[in-house]
Short mmCIF file of C-alpha atoms in Angstrom, two decimals:
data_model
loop_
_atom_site.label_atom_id
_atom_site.label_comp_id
_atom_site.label_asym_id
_atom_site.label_seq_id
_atom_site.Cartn_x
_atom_site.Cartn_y
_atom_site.Cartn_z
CA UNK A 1 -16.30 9.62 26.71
CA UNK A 2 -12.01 8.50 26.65
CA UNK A 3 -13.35 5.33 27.82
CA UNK A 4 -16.16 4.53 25.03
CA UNK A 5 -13.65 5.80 22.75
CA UNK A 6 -10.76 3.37 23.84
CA UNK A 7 -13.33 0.56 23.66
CA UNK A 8 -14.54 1.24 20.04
CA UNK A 9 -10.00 1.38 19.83
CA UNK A 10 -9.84 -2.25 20.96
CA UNK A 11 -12.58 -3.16 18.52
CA UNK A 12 -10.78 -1.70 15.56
CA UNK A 13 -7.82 -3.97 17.05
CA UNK A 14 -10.19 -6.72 16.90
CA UNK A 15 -10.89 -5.91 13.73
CA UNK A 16 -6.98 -5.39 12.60
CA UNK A 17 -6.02 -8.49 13.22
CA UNK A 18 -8.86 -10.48 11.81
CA UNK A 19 -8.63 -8.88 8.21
CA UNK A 20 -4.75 -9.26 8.66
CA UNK A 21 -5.56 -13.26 8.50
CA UNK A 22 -8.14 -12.91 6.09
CA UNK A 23 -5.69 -10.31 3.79
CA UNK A 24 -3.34 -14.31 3.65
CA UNK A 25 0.06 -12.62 4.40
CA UNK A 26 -0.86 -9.37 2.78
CA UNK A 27 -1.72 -10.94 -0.60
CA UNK A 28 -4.87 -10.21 -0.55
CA UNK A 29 -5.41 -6.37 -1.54
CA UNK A 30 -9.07 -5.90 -0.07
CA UNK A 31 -8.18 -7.34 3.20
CA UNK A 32 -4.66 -5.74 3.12
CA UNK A 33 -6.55 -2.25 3.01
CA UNK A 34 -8.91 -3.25 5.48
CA UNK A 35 -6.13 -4.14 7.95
CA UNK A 36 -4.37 -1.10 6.90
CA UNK A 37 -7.16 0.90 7.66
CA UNK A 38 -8.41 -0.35 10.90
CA UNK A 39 -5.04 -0.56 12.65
CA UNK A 40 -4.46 2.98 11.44
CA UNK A 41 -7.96 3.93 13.02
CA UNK A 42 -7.39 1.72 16.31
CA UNK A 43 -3.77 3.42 16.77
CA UNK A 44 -5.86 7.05 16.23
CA UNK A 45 -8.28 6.25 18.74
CA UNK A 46 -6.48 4.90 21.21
CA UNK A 47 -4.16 8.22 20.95
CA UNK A 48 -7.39 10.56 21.49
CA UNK A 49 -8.36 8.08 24.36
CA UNK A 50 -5.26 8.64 26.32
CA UNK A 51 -5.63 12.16 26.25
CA UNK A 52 -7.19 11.84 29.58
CA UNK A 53 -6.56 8.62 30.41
CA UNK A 54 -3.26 7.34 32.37
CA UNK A 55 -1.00 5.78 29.61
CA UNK A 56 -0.90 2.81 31.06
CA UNK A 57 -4.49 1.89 31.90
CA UNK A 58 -5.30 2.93 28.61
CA UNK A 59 -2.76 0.53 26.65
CA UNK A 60 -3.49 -2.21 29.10
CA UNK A 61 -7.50 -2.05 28.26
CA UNK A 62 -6.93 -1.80 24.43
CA UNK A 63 -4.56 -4.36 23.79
CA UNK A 64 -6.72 -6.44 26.24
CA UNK A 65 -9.81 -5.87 24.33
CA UNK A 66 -7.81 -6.93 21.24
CA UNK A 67 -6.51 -10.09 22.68
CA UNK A 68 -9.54 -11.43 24.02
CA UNK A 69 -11.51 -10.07 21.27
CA UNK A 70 -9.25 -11.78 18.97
CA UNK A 71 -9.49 -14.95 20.91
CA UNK A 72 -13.42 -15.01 20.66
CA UNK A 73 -13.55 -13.83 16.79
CA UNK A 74 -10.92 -17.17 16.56
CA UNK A 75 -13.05 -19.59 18.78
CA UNK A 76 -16.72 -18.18 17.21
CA UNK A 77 -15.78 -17.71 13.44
CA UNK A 78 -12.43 -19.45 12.58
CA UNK A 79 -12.93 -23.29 14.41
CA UNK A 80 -9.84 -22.51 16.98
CA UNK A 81 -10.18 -25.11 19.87
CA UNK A 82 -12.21 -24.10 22.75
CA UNK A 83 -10.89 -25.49 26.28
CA UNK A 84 -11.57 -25.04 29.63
CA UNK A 85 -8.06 -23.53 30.33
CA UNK A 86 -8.51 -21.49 27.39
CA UNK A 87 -11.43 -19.87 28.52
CA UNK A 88 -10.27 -19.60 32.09
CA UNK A 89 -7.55 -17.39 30.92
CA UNK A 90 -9.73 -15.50 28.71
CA UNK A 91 -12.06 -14.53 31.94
CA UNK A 92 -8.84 -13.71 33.32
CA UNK A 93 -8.07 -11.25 30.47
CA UNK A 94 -11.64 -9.74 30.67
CA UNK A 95 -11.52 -9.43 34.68
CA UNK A 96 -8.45 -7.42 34.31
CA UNK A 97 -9.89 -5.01 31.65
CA UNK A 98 -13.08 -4.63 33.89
CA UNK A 99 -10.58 -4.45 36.97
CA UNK A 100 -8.32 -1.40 35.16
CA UNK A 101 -11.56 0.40 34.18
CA UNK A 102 -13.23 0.06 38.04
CA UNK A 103 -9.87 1.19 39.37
CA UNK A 104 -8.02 2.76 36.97
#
């Protein structure tokens, strides 16, 4: 269960720093909530998550679900370039969350 947990964590991250560009510097007060709101929820999860997880598996998965979660929501949704380097390192990103979760 820490595990599904700490993943739905790393999509609130996702989801934190999306509506912080959308919120334009914090100027926009719907998005400013929203960002508000899901990092507070993210930072809640990920707390309950590490309850039984090791500290540093658990930070290493959820801030690497929120970078290369981030990374796709930029590529798919905001036109950010797409490379082959680019997505090399983003398979290396999502090899070493699978990699912490098979051996952490």
């Amino acid at each position: 269960m820490s595990w599904l947990i700490l993943v739905i964590a790393g999509l609130f991250e996702v989801a934190f720093v999306v509506t912080m560009k959308l919120s334009e510097s914090f100027r926009n007060k719907k998005y400013t909530v929203l960002t508000v709101l899901s990092g507070a929820l993210s930072f809640y999860l990920l707390s309950v998550a590490m309850r039984e997880l090791p500290v540093g598996t658990g930070y290493a998965v959820w801030t690497g679900i929120g970078a290369a979660g981030s990374v796709l929501v930029g590529m798919l949704f905001f036109g950010e370039k797409r490379n082959a380097l680019k997505l090399l390192f983003l398979t290396f990103i999502i090899a070493g969350v699978a990699g912490l979760k098979i051996f952490g």
